[in-house]
Structures are given as structure tokens and as C-alpha cells.
Coordinates of C-alpha atoms in Angstrom, one line a residue:
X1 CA 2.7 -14.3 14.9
X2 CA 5.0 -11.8 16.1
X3 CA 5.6 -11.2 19.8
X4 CA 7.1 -7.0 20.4
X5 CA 8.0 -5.3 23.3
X6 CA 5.2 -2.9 25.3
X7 CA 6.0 0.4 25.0
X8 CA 6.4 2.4 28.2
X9 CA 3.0 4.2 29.0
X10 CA 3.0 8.0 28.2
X11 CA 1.7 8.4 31.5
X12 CA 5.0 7.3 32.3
X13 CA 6.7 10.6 32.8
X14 CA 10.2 8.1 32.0
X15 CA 9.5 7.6 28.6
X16 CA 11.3 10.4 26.9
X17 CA 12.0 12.8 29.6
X18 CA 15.3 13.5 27.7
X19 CA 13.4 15.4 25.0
X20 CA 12.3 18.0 27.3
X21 CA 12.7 17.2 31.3
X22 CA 11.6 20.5 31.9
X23 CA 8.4 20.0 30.4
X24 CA 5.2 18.5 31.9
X25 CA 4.0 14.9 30.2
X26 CA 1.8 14.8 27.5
X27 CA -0.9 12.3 28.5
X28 CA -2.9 9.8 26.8
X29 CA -5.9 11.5 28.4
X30 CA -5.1 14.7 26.6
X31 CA -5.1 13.2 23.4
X32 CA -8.2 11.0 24.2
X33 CA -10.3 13.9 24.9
X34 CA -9.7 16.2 21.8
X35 CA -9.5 13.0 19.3
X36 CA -12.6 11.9 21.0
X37 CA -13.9 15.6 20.3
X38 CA -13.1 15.1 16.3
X39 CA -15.0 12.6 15.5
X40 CA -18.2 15.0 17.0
X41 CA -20.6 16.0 14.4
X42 CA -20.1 19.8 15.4
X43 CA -18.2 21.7 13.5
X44 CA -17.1 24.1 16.2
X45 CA -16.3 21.4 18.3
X46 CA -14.0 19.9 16.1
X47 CA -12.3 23.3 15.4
X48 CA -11.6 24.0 18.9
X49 CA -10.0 20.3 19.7
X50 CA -7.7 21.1 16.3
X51 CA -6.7 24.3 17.7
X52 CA -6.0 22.6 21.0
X53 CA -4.1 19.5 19.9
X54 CA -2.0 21.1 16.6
X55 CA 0.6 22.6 19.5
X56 CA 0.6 19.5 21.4
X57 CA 1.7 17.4 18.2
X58 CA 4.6 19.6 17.9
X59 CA 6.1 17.9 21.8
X60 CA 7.6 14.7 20.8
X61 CA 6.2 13.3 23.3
X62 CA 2.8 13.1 21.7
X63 CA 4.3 10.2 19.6
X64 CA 3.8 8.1 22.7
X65 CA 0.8 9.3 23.5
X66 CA -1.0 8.3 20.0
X67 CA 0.6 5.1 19.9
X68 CA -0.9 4.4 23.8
X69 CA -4.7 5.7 22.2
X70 CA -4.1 3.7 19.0
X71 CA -3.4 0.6 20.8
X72 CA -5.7 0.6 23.3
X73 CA -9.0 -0.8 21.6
X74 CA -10.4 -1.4 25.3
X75 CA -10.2 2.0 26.0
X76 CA -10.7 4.1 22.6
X77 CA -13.0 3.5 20.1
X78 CA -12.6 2.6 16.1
X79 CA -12.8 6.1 15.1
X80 CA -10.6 7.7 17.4
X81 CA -8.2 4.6 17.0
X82 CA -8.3 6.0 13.3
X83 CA -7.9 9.7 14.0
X84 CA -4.6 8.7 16.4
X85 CA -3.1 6.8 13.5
X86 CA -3.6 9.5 10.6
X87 CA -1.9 12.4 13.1
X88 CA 0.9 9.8 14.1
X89 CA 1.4 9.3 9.9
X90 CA 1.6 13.3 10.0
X91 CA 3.8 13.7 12.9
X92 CA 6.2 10.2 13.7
X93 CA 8.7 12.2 10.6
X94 CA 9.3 15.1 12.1
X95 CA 9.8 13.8 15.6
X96 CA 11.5 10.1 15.3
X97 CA 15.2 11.6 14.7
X98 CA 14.9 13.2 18.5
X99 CA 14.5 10.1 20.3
X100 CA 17.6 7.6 21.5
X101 CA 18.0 4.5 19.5
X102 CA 16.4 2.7 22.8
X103 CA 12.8 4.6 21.7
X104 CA 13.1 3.8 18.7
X105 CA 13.3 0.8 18.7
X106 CA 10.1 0.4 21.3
X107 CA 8.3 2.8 19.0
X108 CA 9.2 0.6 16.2
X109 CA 7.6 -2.6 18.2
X110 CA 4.9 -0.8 19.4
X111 CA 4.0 -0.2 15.6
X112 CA 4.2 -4.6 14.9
X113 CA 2.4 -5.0 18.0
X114 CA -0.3 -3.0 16.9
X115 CA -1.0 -4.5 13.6
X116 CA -0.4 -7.9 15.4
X117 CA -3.3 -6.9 17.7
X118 CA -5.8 -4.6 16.5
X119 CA -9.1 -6.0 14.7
X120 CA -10.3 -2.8 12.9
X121 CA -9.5 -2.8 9.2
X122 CA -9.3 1.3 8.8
X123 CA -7.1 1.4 12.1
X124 CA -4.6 -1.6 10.7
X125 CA -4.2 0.5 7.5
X126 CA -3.1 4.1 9.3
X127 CA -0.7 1.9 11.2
X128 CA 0.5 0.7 8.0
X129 CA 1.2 3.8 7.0
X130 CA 2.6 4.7 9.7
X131 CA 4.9 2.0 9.0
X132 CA 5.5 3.1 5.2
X133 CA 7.1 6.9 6.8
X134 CA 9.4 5.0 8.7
X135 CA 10.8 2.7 6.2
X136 CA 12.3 5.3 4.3
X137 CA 15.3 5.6 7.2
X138 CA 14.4 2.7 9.3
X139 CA 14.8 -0.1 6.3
X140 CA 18.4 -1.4 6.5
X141 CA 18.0 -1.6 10.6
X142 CA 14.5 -3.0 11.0
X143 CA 15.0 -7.1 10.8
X144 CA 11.7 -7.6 13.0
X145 CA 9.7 -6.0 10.1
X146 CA 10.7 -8.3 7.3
X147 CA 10.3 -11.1 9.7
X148 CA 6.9 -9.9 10.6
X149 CA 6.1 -9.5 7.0
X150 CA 7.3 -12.9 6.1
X151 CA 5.2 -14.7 9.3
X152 CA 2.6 -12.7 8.4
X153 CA 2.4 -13.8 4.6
X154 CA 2.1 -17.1 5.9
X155 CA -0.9 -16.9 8.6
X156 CA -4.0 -18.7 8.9
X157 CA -6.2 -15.6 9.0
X158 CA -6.5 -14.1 5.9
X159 CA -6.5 -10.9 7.9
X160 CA -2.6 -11.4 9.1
X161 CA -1.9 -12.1 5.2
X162 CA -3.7 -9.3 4.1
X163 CA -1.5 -7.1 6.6
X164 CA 2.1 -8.5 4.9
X165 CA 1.1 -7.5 1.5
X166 CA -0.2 -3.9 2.6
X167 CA 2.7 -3.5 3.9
X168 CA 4.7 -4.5 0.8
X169 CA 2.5 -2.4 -1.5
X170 CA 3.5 0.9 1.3
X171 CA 6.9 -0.2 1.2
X172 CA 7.0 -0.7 -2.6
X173 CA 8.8 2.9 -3.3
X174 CA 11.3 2.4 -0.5
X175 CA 12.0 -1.0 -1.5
X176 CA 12.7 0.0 -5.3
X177 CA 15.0 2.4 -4.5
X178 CA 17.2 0.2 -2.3
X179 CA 17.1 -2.3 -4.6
X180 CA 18.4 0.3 -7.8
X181 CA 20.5 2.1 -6.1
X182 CA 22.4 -1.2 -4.6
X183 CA 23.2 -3.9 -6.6
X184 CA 24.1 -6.1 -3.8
X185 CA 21.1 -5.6 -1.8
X186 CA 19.3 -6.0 -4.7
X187 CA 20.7 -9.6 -5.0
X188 CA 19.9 -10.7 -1.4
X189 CA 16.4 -8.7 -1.4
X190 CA 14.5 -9.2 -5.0
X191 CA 14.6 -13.2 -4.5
X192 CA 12.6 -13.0 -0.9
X193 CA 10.3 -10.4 -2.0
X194 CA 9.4 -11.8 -5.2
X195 CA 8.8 -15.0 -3.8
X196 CA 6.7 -13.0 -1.1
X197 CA 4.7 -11.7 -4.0
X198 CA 4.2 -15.2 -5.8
X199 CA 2.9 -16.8 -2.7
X200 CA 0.7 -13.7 -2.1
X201 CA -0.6 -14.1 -6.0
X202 CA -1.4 -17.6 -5.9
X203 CA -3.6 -17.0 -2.2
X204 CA -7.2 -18.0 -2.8
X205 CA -8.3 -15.2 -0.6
X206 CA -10.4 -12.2 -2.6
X207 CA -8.9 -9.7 -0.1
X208 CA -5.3 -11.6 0.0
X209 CA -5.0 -11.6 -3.6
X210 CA -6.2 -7.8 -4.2
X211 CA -3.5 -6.5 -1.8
X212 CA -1.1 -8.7 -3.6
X213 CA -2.0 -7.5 -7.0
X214 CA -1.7 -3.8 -5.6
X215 CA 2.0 -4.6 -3.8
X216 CA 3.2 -6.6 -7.3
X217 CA 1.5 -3.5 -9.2
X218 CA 3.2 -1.1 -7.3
X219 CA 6.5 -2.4 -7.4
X220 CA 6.2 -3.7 -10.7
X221 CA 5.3 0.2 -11.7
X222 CA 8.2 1.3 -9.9
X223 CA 10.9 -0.6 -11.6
X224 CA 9.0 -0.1 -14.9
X225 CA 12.1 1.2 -16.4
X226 CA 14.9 -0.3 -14.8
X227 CA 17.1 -3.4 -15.1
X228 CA 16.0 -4.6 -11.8
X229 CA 13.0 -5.0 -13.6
X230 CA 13.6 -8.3 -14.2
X231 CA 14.1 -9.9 -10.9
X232 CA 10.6 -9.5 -11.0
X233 CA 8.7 -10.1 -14.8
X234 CA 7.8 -13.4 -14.1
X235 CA 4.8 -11.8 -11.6
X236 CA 2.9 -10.2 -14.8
X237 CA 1.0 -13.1 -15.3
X238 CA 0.0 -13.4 -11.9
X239 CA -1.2 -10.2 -11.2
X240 CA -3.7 -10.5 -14.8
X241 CA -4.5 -14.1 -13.3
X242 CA -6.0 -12.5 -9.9
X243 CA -7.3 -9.4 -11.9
X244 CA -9.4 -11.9 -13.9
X245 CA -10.2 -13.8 -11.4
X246 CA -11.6 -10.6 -8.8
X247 CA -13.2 -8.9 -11.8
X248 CA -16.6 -9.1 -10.6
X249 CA -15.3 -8.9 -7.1
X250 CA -12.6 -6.0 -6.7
X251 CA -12.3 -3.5 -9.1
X252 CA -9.6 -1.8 -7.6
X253 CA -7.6 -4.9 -8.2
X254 CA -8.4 -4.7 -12.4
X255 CA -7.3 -0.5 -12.1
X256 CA -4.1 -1.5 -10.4
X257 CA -3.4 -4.0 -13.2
X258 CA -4.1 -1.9 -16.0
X259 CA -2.6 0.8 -14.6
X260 CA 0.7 -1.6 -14.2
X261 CA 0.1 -2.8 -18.1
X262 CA -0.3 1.0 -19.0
X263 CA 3.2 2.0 -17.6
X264 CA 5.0 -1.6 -18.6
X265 CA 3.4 -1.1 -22.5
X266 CA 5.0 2.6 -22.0
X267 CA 8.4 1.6 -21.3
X268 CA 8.4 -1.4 -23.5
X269 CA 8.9 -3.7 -20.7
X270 CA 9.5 -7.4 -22.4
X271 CA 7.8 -8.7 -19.6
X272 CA 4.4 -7.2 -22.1
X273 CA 6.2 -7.9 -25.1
X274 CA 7.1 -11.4 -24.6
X275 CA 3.1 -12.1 -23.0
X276 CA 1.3 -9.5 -25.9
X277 CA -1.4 -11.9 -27.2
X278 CA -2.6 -13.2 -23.3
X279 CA -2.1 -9.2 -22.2
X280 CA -4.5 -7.8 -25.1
X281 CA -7.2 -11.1 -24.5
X282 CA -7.1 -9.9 -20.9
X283 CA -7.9 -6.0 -21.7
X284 CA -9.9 -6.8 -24.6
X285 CA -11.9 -8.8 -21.9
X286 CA -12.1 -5.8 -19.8
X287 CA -12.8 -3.4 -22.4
X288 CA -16.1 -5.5 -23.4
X289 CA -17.8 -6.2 -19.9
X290 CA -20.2 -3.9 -19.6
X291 CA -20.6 -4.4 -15.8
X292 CA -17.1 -2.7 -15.4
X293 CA -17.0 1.0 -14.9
X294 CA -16.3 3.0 -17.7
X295 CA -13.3 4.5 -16.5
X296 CA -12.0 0.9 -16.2
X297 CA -13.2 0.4 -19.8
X298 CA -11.0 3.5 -20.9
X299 CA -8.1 2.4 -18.9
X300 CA -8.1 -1.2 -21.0
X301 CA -8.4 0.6 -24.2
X302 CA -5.7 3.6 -23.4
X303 CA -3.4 0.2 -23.1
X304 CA -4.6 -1.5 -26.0
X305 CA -3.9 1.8 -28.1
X306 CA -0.7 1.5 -26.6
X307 CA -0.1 -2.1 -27.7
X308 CA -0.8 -1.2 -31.0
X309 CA 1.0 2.2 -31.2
X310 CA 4.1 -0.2 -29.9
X311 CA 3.9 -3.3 -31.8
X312 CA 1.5 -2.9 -34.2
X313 CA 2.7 -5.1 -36.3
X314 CA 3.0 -7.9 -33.5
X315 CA -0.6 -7.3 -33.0
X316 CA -1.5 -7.9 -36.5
X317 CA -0.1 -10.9 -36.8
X318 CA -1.8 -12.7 -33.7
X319 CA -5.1 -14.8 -34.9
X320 CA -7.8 -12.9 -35.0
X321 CA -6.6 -10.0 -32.5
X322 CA -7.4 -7.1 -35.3
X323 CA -10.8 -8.5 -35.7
X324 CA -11.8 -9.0 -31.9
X325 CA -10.4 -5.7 -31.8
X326 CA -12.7 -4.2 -33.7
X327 CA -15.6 -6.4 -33.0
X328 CA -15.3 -4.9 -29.5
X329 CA -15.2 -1.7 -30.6
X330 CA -18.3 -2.1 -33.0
X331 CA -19.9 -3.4 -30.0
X332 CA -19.5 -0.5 -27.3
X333 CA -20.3 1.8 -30.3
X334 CA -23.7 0.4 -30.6
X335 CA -24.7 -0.2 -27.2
X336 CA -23.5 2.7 -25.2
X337 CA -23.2 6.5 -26.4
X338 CA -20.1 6.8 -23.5
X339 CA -17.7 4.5 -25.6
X340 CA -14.0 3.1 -24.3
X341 CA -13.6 3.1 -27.8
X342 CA -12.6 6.6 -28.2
X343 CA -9.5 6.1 -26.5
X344 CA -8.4 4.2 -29.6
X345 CA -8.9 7.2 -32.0
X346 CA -7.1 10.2 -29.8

């Protein structure tokens, strides 16, 4: 869905000889054979290949060599795949302000033609990362990532979808800053992504929707406390909608929301004001399924203490809500001696 430029090999002595044309090239053989050596089950094994590759991934040329192993699945294997994208997270910082704005730029395609390519879940997610470090200076002069992101939101494969909204949820810091920080961008940006994050909500997809609920979480958490909050308050009922809805299916999806509803409730976001009696239904739902985990059933109570700390008296006044309150807690009382429940009495 998105077509990037090849990198030049590292075996291609071209590709940044103007770091250090004295020095000789670090090859993707190099790397192959001490990331291949990591993922042995010998401990001494694997301490002699770190010892051998931690000077090599201080030559900036190694950033060409991972990205060569990484996306290479003929050649390397799933686990070293993995390996060479953690150390490239580690390293692409600390070496991506030495290269010409002509490397860049193929390192940055490189990175999209990666995660347009590569089949392996685990390897896709270091490469978002990867992604994530470079956002933080790369945002304002990356178009081909937002127009990756935006193709990619809009795939057939449920993979590709999945992809765009990882990336969203690793970008969600970067993006909150720029968007508090400039007004204007703000303008021009919270419309897009929002309307990233709706179409991302509303995917039928279990694994679609969790990474959507975890991008609108995160960003939603972000800007908790902020006006630019409310570019985006209309995606609370959303993310509770696919929290319900992947209850049985990803929990991770219900923490992420209740953490979200924790740190809205805490700021006294009207985005949880104005939606009080569906929020506590939803957590009082949570709070009362006993195939949840318990720390899931804390969470939903810690934010139902909240609730009532905050607007007790709203909650008082919503039919029935002291009663199911209470019924619940009756309930967990008497059927488990690890109760939620005593979150509401700290």
C-alpha cells in the first residue's frame, strides 16, 4: 500500500562512507552471525556475541546493517529479525543526526518498507518502535509516514490496519506534544487523526479494534489535562464500546480503558462527566465478571471510587447506581476472599 525506496546494501561500501572513509564496512554478515549467536540457548555463547557486537553498534554504519538483516526474511530468521530490530530501537538515536539528509531519508523508507513487507508480528512491532524514536525529530518532515498511516488504516488485511494504529498508539506522546505546544498544527492535525481513531474504533477486527482502543487510550491519557482535549472527547465512547465488546477476548484492551477512565475521572475531564451513568455501568460491569483478572477488577473499582469521590452526588442521583453499587460489592464479598471491593474503602 505503500511503495519506498530500497536502501543501498551495507555491503555496499557507498552507503555512508562519509561517516568514516577510513574505516572498513560493517557487513550484514557481521551482524548475521552474532545476532544469529543470541538467540543460542548457551549462555556463554550469547555473552561472547554481546561483547563482540556492543563496539560494532557504536559505527553508524551498523544502522544499515540491521536494517539489511531486519528486512531480509529470506535470509534471517524471525528471531534474529527481532533481535536486529530491538538493537536498531537502541541504537538508530544516537546515530541518525550523523548521516546526510539523502540517508535519511532512505533509512526512513527502508523503515515503511519494512512494515509494508514483513509477515512476523514480533518483528513488525520492533520496527514500529523503531519508528516511534524517530518521530520525536523526524515528525514535521516525514509526509510518507502519515500517508502510510492513513493507506494503511484503510487496508483489506487486518494486518496492514493493525500496523496504522500501532503506530498511532507509539506516536501518541510525540503527537500530543505537537499538537499542545502548536495551536495551528493542532488545527490541521487533531481532525485527521481523530478521524483516524473513529474509523479504527468502529473496525470489526478483534486485533484492529484492541490497537485502536490502545492508540485512542494513549492519546486520550496524554491530553488528559489539556484543552486540546477536546478535539478528541467524542472517542470515549468508542473505546468503552470495543472494551465491552473484546472483554472476553483482549484484556489488555479493558486495562487500557480503565486505565484511560482512571486518569480522565482524575482530571475531571467532561468527556467522564458528561457520560457518568454509561462510564460506571461499563466498570460496574467489569468489576462483577468474575472471569476478568483481579487486577482488572481493582482497576474498575479504583475508578468507581474515583467517580464517587468526584461526583458523588451525581452518582447518587442516577437510578439505582448506589444500589448496583453495592449489590456488586455484596457480591465479590461473598464469593471471593480477594475482593475489588477493597479499593472502595482505602
Amino acid at each position: 500500500f505503500l511503495r519506498a525506496t530500497k536502501l543501498i546494501s551495507p555491503t555496499d561500501q557507498i552507503f555512508l562512507r562519509a561517516v568514516h572513509p577510513n574505516k572498513a564496512a560493517v557487513t550484514m554478515a557481521d551482524f548475521s552471525t552474532l545476532l544469529t549467536a543470541l538467540t543460542q540457548p548457551d549462555t556463554n555463547v550469547i555473552r561472547q556475541a554481546e561483547a563482540s557486537i556492543k563496539p560494532m553498534l557504536k559505527d553508524p554504519r551498523c544502522v544499515a546493517a540491521l536494517l539489511e538483516i531486519v528486512g531480509n526474511p529470506a535470509a534471517q530468521n524471525a528471531g534474529v529479525r527481532h533481535i536486529g530490530a530491538i538493537l536498531l530501537r537502541k541504537r538508530i538515536s544516537s546515530h541518525y543526526s550523523k548521516f546526510d539528509a539523502g540517508t535519511q531519508t532512505q533509512v526512513k523508507a527502508k523503515l515503511l518498507e519494512i512494515l509494508q513487507t514483513e509477515s512476523e508480528r514480533s518483528v513488525r512491532k520492533g520496527i514500529i518502535g523503531v519508528v516511534g524514536i524517530l518521530t520525536k525529530t523526524e515528525l514535521a518532515t516525514w509526509p510518507e509516514l502519515f500517508t502510510f498511516i492513513g493507506q494503511a488504516t484503510q487496508h483489506e488485511s487486518a494486518d496492514a490496519r493493525e500496523i496504522g494504529f500501532l503506530l498511532l498508539e507509539e506516536m501518541s506522546e510525540v503527537l500530543g506534544t505537537a499538537m499542545e505546544t502548536d495551536d495551528e498544527q493542532c488545527k490541521s492535525m487533531a481532525p485527521q487523526i481523530n478521524s483516524l481513531l473513529e474509523r479504527g474504533l468502529a473496525d470489526n477486527d478483534a486485533k484492529v479494534g484492541a490497537a485502536s482502543v490502545r492508540a485512542a487510550g494513549s492519546l486520550l491519557s496524554f491530553l488528559a489535562e489539556t484543552p486540546q482535549m477536546d478535539y478528541f472527547k467524542g472517542l470515549l465512547s468508542g473505546v468503552i464500546g470495543v472494551a465491552d465488546r473484546l472483554k472476553g477476548v483482549s484484556e489488555d484492551a479493558v486495562g487500557v480503558t480503565l486505565d484511560v477512565l482512571y486518569d480522565l475521572t482524575l482530571s475531571g475531564c467532561s468527556s467522564v462527566m458528561d457520560n457518568i451513568e454509561p462510564v460506571l455501568a461499563w466498570t460496574l460491569s467489569v468489576l462483577t465478571t468474575n472471569d476478568l483478572e483481579i487486577n482488572l477488577r481493582d482497576s474498575a473499582a479504583l475508578v468507581i471510587a474515583q467517580l464517587c469521590e468526584i461526583r458523588g452526588k451525581t452518582v447518587c442521583k442516577i437510578p439505582n447506581a448506589v444500589q448496583n453499587i453495592l449489590a456488586a460489592l455484596y457480591t465479590i464479598i461473598e464469593s471471593t476472599p480477594e475482593s475489588a471491593a477493597g479499593a472502595l474503602f482505602e
